[in-house]
Coordinates of C-alpha atoms in Angstrom, one line a residue:
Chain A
X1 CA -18.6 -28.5 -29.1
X2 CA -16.9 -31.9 -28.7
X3 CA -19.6 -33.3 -26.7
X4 CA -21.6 -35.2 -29.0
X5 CA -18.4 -36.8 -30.5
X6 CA -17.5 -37.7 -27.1
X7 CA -21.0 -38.9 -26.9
X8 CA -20.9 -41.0 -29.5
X9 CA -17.8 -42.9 -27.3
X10 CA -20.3 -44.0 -24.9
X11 CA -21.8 -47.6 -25.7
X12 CA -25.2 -46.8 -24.3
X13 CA -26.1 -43.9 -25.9
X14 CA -24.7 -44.8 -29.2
X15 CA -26.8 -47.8 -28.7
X16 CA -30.1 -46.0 -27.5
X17 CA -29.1 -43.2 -30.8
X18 CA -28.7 -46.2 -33.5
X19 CA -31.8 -48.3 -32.1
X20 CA -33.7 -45.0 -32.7
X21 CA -32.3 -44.3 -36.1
X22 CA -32.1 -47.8 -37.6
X23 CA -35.9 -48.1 -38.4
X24 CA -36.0 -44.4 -39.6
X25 CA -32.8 -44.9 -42.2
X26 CA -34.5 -48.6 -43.2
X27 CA -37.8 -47.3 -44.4
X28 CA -35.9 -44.4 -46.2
X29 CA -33.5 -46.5 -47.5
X30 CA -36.5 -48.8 -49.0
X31 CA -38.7 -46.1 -50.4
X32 CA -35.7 -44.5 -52.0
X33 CA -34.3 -48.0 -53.4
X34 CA -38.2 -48.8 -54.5
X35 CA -38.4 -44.8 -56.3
X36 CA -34.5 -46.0 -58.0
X37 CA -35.7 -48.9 -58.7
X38 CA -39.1 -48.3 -60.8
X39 CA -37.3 -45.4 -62.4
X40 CA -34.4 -47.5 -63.2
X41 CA -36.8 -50.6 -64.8
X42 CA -39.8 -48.5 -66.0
X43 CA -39.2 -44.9 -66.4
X44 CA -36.1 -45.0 -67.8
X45 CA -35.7 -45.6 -71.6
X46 CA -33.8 -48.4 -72.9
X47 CA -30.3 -47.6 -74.5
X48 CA -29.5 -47.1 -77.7
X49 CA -27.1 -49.7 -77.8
X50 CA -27.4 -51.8 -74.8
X51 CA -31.1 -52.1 -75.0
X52 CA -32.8 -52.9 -71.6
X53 CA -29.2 -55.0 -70.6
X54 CA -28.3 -51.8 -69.2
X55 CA -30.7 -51.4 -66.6
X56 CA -28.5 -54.1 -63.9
X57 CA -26.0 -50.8 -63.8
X58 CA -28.9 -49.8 -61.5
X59 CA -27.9 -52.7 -59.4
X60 CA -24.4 -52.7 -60.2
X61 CA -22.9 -49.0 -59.9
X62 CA -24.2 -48.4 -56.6
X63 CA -22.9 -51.5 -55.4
X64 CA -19.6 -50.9 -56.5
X65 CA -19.6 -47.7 -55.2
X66 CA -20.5 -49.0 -51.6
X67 CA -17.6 -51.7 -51.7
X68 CA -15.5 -49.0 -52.0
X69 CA -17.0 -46.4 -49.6
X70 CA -17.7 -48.9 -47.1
X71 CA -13.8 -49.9 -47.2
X72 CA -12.8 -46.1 -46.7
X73 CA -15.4 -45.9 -43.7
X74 CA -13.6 -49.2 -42.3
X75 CA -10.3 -47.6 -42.9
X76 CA -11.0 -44.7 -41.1
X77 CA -13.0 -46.0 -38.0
X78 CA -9.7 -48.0 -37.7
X79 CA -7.2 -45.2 -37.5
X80 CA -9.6 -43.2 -35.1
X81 CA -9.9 -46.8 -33.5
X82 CA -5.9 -46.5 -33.1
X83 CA -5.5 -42.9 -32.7
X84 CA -8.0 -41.8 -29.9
X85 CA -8.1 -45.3 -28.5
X86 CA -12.0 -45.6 -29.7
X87 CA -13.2 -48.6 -28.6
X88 CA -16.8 -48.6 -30.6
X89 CA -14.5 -46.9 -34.0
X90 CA -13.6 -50.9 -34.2
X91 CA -16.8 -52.0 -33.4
X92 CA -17.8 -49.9 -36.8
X93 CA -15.0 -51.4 -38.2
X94 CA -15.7 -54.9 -37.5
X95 CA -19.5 -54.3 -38.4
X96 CA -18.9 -53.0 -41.8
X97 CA -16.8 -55.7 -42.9
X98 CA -19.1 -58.5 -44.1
X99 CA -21.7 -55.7 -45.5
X100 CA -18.7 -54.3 -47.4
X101 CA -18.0 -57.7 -48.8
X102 CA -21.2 -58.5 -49.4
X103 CA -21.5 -55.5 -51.6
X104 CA -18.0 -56.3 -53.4
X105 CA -20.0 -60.2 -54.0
X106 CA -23.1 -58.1 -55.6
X107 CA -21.4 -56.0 -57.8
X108 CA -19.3 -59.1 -59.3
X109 CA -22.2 -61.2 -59.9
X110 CA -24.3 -58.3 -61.7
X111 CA -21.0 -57.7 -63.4
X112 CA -21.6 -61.0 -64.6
X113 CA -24.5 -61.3 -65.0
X114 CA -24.5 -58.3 -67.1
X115 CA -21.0 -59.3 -69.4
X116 CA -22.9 -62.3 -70.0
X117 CA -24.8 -60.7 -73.0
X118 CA -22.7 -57.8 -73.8
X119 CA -19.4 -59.1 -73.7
X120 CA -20.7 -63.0 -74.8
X121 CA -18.4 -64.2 -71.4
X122 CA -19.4 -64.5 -67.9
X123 CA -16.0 -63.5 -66.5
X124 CA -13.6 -61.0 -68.6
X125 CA -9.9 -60.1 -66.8
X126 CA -11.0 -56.2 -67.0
X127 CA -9.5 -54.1 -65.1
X128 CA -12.8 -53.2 -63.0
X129 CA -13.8 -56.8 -62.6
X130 CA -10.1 -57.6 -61.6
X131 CA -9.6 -54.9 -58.8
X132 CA -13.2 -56.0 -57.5
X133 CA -12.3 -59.2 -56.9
X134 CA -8.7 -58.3 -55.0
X135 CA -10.8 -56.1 -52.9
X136 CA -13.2 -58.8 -52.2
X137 CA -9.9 -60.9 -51.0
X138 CA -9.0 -58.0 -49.0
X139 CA -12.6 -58.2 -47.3
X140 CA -11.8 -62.3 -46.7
X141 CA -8.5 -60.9 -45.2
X142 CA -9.8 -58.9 -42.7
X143 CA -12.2 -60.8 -41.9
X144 CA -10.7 -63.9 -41.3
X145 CA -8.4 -62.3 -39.2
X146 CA -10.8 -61.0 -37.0
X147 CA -12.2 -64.7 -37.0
X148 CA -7.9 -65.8 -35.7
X149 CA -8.2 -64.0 -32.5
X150 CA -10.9 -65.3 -29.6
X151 CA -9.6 -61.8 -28.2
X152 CA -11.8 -58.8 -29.4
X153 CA -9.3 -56.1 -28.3
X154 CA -6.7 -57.8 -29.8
X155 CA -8.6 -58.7 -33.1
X156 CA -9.4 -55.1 -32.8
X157 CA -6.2 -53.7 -33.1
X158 CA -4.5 -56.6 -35.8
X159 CA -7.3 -55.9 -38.1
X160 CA -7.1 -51.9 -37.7
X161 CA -3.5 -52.4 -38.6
X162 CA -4.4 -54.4 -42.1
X163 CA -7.1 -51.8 -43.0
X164 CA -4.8 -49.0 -43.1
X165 CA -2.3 -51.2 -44.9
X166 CA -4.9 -52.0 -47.2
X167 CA -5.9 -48.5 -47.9
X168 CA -2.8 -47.5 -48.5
X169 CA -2.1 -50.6 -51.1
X170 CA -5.8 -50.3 -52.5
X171 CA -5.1 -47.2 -55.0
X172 CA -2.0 -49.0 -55.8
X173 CA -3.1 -52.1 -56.5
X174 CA -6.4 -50.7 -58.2
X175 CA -4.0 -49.0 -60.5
X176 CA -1.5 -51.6 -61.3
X177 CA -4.1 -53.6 -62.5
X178 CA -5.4 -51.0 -64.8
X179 CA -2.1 -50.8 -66.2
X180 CA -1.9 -54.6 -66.6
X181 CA -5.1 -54.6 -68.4
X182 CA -4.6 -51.8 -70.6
X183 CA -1.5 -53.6 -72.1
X184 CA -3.0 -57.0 -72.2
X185 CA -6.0 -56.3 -73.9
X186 CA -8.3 -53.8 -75.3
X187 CA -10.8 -52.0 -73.7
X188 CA -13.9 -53.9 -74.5
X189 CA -16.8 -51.5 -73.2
X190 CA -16.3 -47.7 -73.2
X191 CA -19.9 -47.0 -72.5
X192 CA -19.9 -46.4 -69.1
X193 CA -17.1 -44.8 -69.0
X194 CA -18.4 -42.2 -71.0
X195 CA -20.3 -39.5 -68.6
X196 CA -23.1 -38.0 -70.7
X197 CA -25.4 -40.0 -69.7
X198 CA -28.8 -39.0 -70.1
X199 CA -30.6 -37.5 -67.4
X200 CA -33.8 -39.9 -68.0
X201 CA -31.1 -42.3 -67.4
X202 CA -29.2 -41.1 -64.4
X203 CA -31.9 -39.7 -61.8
X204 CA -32.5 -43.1 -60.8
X205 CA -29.1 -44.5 -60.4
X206 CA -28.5 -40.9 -58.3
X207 CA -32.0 -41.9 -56.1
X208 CA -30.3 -45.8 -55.8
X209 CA -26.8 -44.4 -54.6
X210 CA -28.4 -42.8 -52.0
X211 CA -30.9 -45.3 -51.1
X212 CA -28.0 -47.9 -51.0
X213 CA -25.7 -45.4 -48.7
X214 CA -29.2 -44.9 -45.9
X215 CA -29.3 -49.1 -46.6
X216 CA -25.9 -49.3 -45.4
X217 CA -25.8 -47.1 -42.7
X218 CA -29.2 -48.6 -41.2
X219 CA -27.4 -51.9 -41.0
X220 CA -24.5 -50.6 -39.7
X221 CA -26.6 -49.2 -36.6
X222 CA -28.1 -52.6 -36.3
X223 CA -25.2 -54.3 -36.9
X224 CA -22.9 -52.1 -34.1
X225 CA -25.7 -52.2 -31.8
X226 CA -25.4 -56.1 -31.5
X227 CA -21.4 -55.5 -32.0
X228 CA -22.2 -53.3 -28.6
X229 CA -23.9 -55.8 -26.8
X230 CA -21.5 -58.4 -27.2
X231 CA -18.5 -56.3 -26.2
X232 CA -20.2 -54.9 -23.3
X233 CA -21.9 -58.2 -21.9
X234 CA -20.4 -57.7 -18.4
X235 CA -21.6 -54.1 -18.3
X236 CA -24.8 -53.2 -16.2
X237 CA -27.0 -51.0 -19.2
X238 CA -26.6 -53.9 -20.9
X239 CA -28.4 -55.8 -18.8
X240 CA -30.7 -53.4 -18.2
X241 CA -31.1 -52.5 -21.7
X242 CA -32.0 -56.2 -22.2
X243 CA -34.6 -56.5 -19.6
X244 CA -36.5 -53.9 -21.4
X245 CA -36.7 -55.7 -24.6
X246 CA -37.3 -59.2 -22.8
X247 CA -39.4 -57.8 -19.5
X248 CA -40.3 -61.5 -19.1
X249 CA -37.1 -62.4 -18.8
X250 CA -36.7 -60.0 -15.7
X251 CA -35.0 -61.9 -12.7
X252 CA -37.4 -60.5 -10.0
X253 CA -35.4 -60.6 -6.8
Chain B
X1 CA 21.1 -47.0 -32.9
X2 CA 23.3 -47.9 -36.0
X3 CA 24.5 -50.6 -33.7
X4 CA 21.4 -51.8 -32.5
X5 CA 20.6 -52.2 -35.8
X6 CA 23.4 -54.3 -37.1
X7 CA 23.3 -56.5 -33.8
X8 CA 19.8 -57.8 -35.0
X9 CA 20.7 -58.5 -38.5
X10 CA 24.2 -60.4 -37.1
X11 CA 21.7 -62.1 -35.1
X12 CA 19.2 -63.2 -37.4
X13 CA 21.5 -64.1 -39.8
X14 CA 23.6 -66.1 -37.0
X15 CA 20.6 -68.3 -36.2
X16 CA 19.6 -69.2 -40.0
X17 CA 23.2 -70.4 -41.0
X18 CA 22.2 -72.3 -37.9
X19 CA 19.5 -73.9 -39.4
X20 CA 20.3 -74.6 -42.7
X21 CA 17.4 -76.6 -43.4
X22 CA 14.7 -73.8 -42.6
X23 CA 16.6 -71.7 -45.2
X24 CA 16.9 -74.4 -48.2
X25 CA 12.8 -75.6 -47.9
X26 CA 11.5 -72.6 -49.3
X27 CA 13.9 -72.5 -52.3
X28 CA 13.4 -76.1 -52.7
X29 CA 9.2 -75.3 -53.2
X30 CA 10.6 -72.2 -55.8
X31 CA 12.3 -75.0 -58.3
X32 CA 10.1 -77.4 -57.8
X33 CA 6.8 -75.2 -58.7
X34 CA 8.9 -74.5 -61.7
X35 CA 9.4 -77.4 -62.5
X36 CA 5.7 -78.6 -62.2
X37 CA 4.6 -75.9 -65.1
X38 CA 6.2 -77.4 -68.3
X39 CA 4.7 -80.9 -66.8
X40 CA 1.2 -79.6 -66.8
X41 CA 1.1 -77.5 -69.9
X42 CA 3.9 -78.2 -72.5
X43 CA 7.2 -78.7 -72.3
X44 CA 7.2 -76.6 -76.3
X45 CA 9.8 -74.0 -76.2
X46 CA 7.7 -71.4 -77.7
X47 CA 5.3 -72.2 -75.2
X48 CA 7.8 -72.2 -72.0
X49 CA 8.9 -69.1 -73.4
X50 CA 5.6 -67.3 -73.6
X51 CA 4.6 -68.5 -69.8
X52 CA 8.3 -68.1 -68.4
X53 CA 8.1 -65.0 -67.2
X54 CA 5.0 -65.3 -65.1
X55 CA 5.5 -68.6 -63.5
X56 CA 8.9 -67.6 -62.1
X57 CA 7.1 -64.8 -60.7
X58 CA 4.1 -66.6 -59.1
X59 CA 6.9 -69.3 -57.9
X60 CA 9.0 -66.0 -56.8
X61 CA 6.0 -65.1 -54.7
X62 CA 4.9 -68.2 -53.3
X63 CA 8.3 -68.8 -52.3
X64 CA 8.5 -65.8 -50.6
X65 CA 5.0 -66.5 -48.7
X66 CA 6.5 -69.7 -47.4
X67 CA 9.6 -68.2 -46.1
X68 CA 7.5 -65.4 -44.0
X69 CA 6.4 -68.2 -41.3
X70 CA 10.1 -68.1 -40.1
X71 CA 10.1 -64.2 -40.1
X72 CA 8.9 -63.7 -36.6
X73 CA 7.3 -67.2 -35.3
X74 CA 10.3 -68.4 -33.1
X75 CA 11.3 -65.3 -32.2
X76 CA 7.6 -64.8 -30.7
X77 CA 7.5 -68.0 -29.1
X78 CA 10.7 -67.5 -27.0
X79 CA 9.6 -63.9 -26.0
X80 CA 12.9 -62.3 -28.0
X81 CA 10.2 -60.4 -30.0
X82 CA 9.0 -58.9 -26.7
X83 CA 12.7 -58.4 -25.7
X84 CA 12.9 -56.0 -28.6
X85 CA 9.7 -54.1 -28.4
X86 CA 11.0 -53.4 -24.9
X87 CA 14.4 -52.2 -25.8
X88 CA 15.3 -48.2 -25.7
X89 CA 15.6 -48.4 -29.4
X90 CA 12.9 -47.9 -31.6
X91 CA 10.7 -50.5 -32.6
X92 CA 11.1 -50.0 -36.6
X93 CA 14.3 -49.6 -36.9
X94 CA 14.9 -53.1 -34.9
X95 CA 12.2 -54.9 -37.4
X96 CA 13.9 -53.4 -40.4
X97 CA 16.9 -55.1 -39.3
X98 CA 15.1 -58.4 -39.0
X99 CA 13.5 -57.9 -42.0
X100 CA 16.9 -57.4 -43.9
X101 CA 18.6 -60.3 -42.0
X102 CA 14.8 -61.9 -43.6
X103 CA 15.9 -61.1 -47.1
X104 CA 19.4 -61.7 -47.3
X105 CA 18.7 -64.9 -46.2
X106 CA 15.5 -65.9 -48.6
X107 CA 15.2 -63.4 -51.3
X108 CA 18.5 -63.3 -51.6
X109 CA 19.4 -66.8 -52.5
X110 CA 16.2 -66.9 -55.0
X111 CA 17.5 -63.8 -56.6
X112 CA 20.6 -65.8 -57.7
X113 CA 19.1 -69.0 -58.5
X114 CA 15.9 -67.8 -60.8
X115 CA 18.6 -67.0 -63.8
X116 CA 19.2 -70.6 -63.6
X117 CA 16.0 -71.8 -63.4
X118 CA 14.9 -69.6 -65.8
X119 CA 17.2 -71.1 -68.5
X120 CA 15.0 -74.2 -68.4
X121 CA 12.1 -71.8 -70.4
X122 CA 14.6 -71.1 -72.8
X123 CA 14.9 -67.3 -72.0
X124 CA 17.1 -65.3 -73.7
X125 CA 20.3 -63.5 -71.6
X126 CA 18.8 -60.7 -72.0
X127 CA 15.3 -61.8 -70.4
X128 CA 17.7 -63.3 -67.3
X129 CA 19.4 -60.5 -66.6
X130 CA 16.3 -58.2 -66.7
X131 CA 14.4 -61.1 -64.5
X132 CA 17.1 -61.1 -61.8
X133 CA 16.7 -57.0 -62.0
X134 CA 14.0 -57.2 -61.3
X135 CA 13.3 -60.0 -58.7
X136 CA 16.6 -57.8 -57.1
X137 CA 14.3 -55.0 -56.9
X138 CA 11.1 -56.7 -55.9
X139 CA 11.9 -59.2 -53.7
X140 CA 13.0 -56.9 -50.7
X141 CA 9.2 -55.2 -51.6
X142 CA 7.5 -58.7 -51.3
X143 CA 9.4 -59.2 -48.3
X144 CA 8.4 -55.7 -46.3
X145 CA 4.7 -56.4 -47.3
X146 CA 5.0 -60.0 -46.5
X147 CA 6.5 -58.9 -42.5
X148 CA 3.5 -56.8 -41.8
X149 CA 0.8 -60.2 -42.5
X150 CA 3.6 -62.3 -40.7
X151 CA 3.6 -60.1 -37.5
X152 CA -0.2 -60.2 -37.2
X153 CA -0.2 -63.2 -37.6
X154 CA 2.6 -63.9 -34.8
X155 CA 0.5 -65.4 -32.3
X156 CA -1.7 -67.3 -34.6
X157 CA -1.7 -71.2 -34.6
X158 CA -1.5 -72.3 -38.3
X159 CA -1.6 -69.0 -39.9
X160 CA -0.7 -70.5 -43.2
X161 CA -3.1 -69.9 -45.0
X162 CA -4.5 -66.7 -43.4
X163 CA -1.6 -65.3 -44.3
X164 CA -1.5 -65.8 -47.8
X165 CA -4.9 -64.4 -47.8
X166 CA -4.0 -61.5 -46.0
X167 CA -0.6 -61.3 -47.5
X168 CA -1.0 -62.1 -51.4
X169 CA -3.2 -59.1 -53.0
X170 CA -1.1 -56.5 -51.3
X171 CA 2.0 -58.1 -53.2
X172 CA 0.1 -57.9 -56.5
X173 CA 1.4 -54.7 -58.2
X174 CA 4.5 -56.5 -57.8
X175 CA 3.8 -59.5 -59.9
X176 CA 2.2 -57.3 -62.3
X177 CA 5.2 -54.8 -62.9
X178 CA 8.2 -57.6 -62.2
X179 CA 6.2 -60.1 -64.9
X180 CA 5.7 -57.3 -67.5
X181 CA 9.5 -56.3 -67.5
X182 CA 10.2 -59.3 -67.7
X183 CA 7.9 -60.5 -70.5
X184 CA 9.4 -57.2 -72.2
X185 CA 12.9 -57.8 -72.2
X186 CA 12.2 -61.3 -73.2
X187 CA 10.2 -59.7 -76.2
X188 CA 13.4 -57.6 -76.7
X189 CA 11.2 -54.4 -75.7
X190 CA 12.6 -51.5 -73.7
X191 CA 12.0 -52.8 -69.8
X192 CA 12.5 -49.6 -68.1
X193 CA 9.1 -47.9 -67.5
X194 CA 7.8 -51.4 -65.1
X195 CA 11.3 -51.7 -63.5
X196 CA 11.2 -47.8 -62.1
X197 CA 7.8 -48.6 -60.9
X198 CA 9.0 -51.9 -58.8
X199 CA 11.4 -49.2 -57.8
X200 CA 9.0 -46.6 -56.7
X201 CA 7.2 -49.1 -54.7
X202 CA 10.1 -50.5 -53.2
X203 CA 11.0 -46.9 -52.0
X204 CA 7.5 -46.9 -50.7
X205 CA 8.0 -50.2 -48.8
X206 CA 11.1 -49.4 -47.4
X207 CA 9.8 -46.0 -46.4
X208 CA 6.4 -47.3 -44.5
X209 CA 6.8 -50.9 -44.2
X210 CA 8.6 -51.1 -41.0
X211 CA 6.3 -48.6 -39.3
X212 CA 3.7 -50.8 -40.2
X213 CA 5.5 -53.9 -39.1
X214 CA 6.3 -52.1 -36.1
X215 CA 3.0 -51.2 -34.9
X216 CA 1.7 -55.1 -36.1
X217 CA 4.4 -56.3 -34.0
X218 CA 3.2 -54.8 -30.7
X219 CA -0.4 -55.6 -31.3
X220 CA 1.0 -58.8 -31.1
X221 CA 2.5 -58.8 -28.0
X222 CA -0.2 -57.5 -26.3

C-alpha cells in the first residue's frame, strides 16, 4: 500500500510522473482559467453596488487563496522533509516558494488595483491587505535564506525549520492584525465578507479556484522536475534522462 | 540537568560583563532611535504623546534585532555551540539557558531604561509603568523568536539584514499587543485584555521556542 508513496521518494520516477503530468494539468488549468474567466467578465452580471469593479475578485480571491494554500503545502513538504528525511519533500518546498510569493504579489496588486475605485486609495491598512503583505515578507524570508546557503542540504533543512515556525506564527500574526485593525479603524468594505453571493456570480470564481490550484500544481511538476535535476546532477538517470531530450548532445564513445 | 542549565547562563552572562561594550551598543541604537522621532516629526507634546507609545516599541524591537547577532555568532565561530549540541544534555534546555543569559543581559537593561526614555514623550506614570509591563512581558517573547532567525542564521556571513527579514514579522503580534496597552493606559483605558495576550504568547514562546532554536541550532552545525 505504501509503495507509491515510497515511489514518489525516488527522483526518477517522480521526474518521469511530473514530466508526464505537467502538460496534462497545464491545458486543464488554461481551459478551466479561460471557462472562469469569460464567466467571470461576461456571463456574470455586474453588482448591484460595485458595478463591474467587482469582477478583479475573479483575479483576486483565488489568488489569495493560493498564497495561503501554497504556504501550508510548503509547510508541510517541510515537516515530512524533516520527519521521514524526504529529500524531494524540500525540493517541493523550495519549488513552491517563489510561485507562492508570486501569488501573495498578485493578490496585493488586484487588491489595489481594485481599492483604487471603491475605497478612493490605492493602499488601505486593512486587516487583509496587512496580513498579505507580512506573508509576502515571510515568502522573501524563506527565500532569501535558501539564497544564504551555497549548500542545498543545508538550505534544505534551515528553511524547513522557518516554515514551520512560520506556520505556526502565521494564524497568530494573521490574527493580531485583525485585532489591530478592528480597533484602529472601521471596517470599510463588508461586501465580500458577506457569503450570499449569487450563484451567477460564484460559479466562475469556483471554476477559477480550481483552475488556479491545476495552474499551480502544473508548475510545481515543472518547477521540481528542474529542482530534481539540479540536485541529482552527479546521478547517472540524469544523464541519461538528458541525453533523451538532447540526443544530439549524445557523447558517442 | 538543573545544573547544566545554570552553568550556561553563569557562562553567558560571565563573558558579556566581559565585554561591556557589546552589551551597551544595542541600548545606545534604542535611545538614540528615540531620540531621532521628535527631530523628524514634532517635538509638540500632544504630538510626542500620541506617537510615544509606538516608537518606543519599534525602537524596543530594533534594539532587540541588533542584540540577536551576539546571541550565537561567537559561540559558533569557536565551536562552543558544537560543544553543546554534543553534550549528554539536551539541546533545548542548554539554548534556553543561553537565551535567558541573552535576555538578562539585553532585554533586561532596556526594560529598565524605556520608563526613562519614555518620559521625554511626556507619558503619564501611569503609561510608564504599563510600558515597562509590558516590554517586561514581551521582551523575553521578542527574544525566543528573535534566537530561532539568529541560529539559522549562525553560519551566515552578514546576516544582518536577512535576519531582520526573517526575524521581524514573526515578532509582529508583539508590537501590535505591547503598543496597544500601551497607547491604552496612556489614554487612561483599562490595559489588561493586550497585556494577557503578550502573556499568552510569551507562554507560547517559552513553551516551543527552544525546541525550535534547538533544532535551528543543529542544522547549523551540520
Amino acid at each position: 500500500m505504501w509503495t507509491w508513496f515510497h515511489k514518489l521518494g525516488s527522483p526518477p520516477h517522480l521526474y518521469r510522473l511530473a514530466g508526464k503530468l505537467a502538460p496534462w494539468l497545464l491545458w486543464i488549468a488554461i481551459v478551466l482559467i479561460a471557462v472562469g474567466t469569460y464567466g467571470g467578465l461576461v456571463l456574470a452580471p455586474p453588482d448591484y453596488q460595485q458595478g463591474d469593479g467587482f469582477r478583479i475578485i475573479y483575479v483576486h480571491a483565488p489568488s489569495a487563496w493560493m498564497s495561503m494554500s501554497i504556504y501550508t503545502v510548503m509547510a508541510t513538504a517541510s515537516a515530512i522533509g524533516l520527519i521521514w528525511r524526504m529529500k524531494l519533500a524540500f525540493a517541493v518546498a523550495a519549488a513552491s516558494a517563489p510561485v507562492g510569493a508570486s501569488f501573495t504579489f498578485l493578490a496585493l496588486v488586484t487588491g489595489a488595483i481594485w481599492g483604487q475605485p471603491m475605497w478612493g486609495t490605492w493602499w488601505v491598512w486593512d486587516a487583509r491587505l496587512t496580513s498579505e503583505l507580512i506573508l509576502l515578507f515571510v515568502y522573501f524570508g524563506y527565500m532569501g535564506l535558501r539564497a544564504a546557503f551555497s549548500e542545498v542540504q543545508k538550505a534544505d533543512r534551515a528553511s524547513a525549520v522557518l516554515a514551520i515556525v512560520g506556520v505556526v506564527n502565521l494564524p497568530i500574526i494573521h490574527y493580531s492584525v485583525v485585532w489591530w485593525n478592528t480597533l484602529h479603524q472601521v471596517s470599510t468594505v463588508t461586501k465580500l465578507d458577506n457569503p450570499s453571493i449569487s450563484m451567477d456570480m460564484l460559479w466562475p470564481l469556483l471554476v477559477m479556484i480550481v483552475g488556479f490550484n491545476l495552474f499551480y500544481i502544473a508548475i510545481l511538476a515543472t518547477r521540481v522536475r528542474s529542482e530534481v535535476l539540479g540536485r541529482e546532477r552527479n546521478a547517472r538517470w540524469v544523464g541519461e534522462a538528458l541525453d533523451d531530450l538532447l540526443p544530439e548532445n549524445r557523447v558517442t564513445a | 540537568m538543573a545544573q547544566a542549565f545554570l552553568a550556561v547562563v553563569r557562562r553567558d552572562l560571565r563573558i558579556a560583563f566581559r565585554r561591556l561594550s557589546d552589551l551597551a551598543s544595542p541600548l545606545m541604537f534604542f535611545a538614540i532611535v528615540i531620540t531621532l522621532f521628535p527631530l523628524a516629526i514634532s517635538p509638540e507634546p500632544a504630538v510626542l504623546r500620541e506617537i510615544g507609545p509606538g516608537v518606543l516599541w519599534v525602537a524596543a524591537l530594533l534594539a532587540t534585532l541588533l542584540a540577536l547577532n551576539t546571541l550565537f555568532r561567537s559561540d559558533f565561530d569557536d565551536g562552543s555551540l558544537e560543544q553543546l549540541a554534543l553534550s549528554a544534555h539536551p539541546l533545548p534546555l542548554l539554548v534556553f539557558g543561553k537565551i535567558l543569559a541573552h535576555w538578562l543581559i539585553s532585554g533586561v537593561p532596556l526594560v529598565l531604561l524605556s520608563p526613562l526614555l519614555a518620559l521625554s514623550y511626556d507619558l503619564s506614570s501611569n503609561a510608564l509603568q504599563v510600558l515597562t509591563l509590558a516590554l517586561l512581558i514581551g521582551t523575553p517573547t521578542l527574544s525566543l523568536l528573535g534566537s530561532v532567525g539568529a541560529a539559522l542564521t549562525a553560519g551566515v556571513r552578514q546576516a544582518g539584514g536577512l535576519l531582520a527579514l526573517l526575524v521581524l514579522p514573526l515578532m509582529l503580534p508583539v508590537l501590535v499587543f505591547g503598543a496597544r496597552a500601551t497607547t491604552l493606559a496612556a489614554a487612561e483605558q483599562e490595559p489588561a485584555g493586550p497585556l494577557y495576550l503578550l502573556a499568552a504568547l510569551a507562554a507560547l514562546a517559552v513553551t516551543l521556542g527552544p525546541f525550535a532554536t534547538a533544532a535551528a541550532v543543529r542544522v547549523s552545525l551540520e
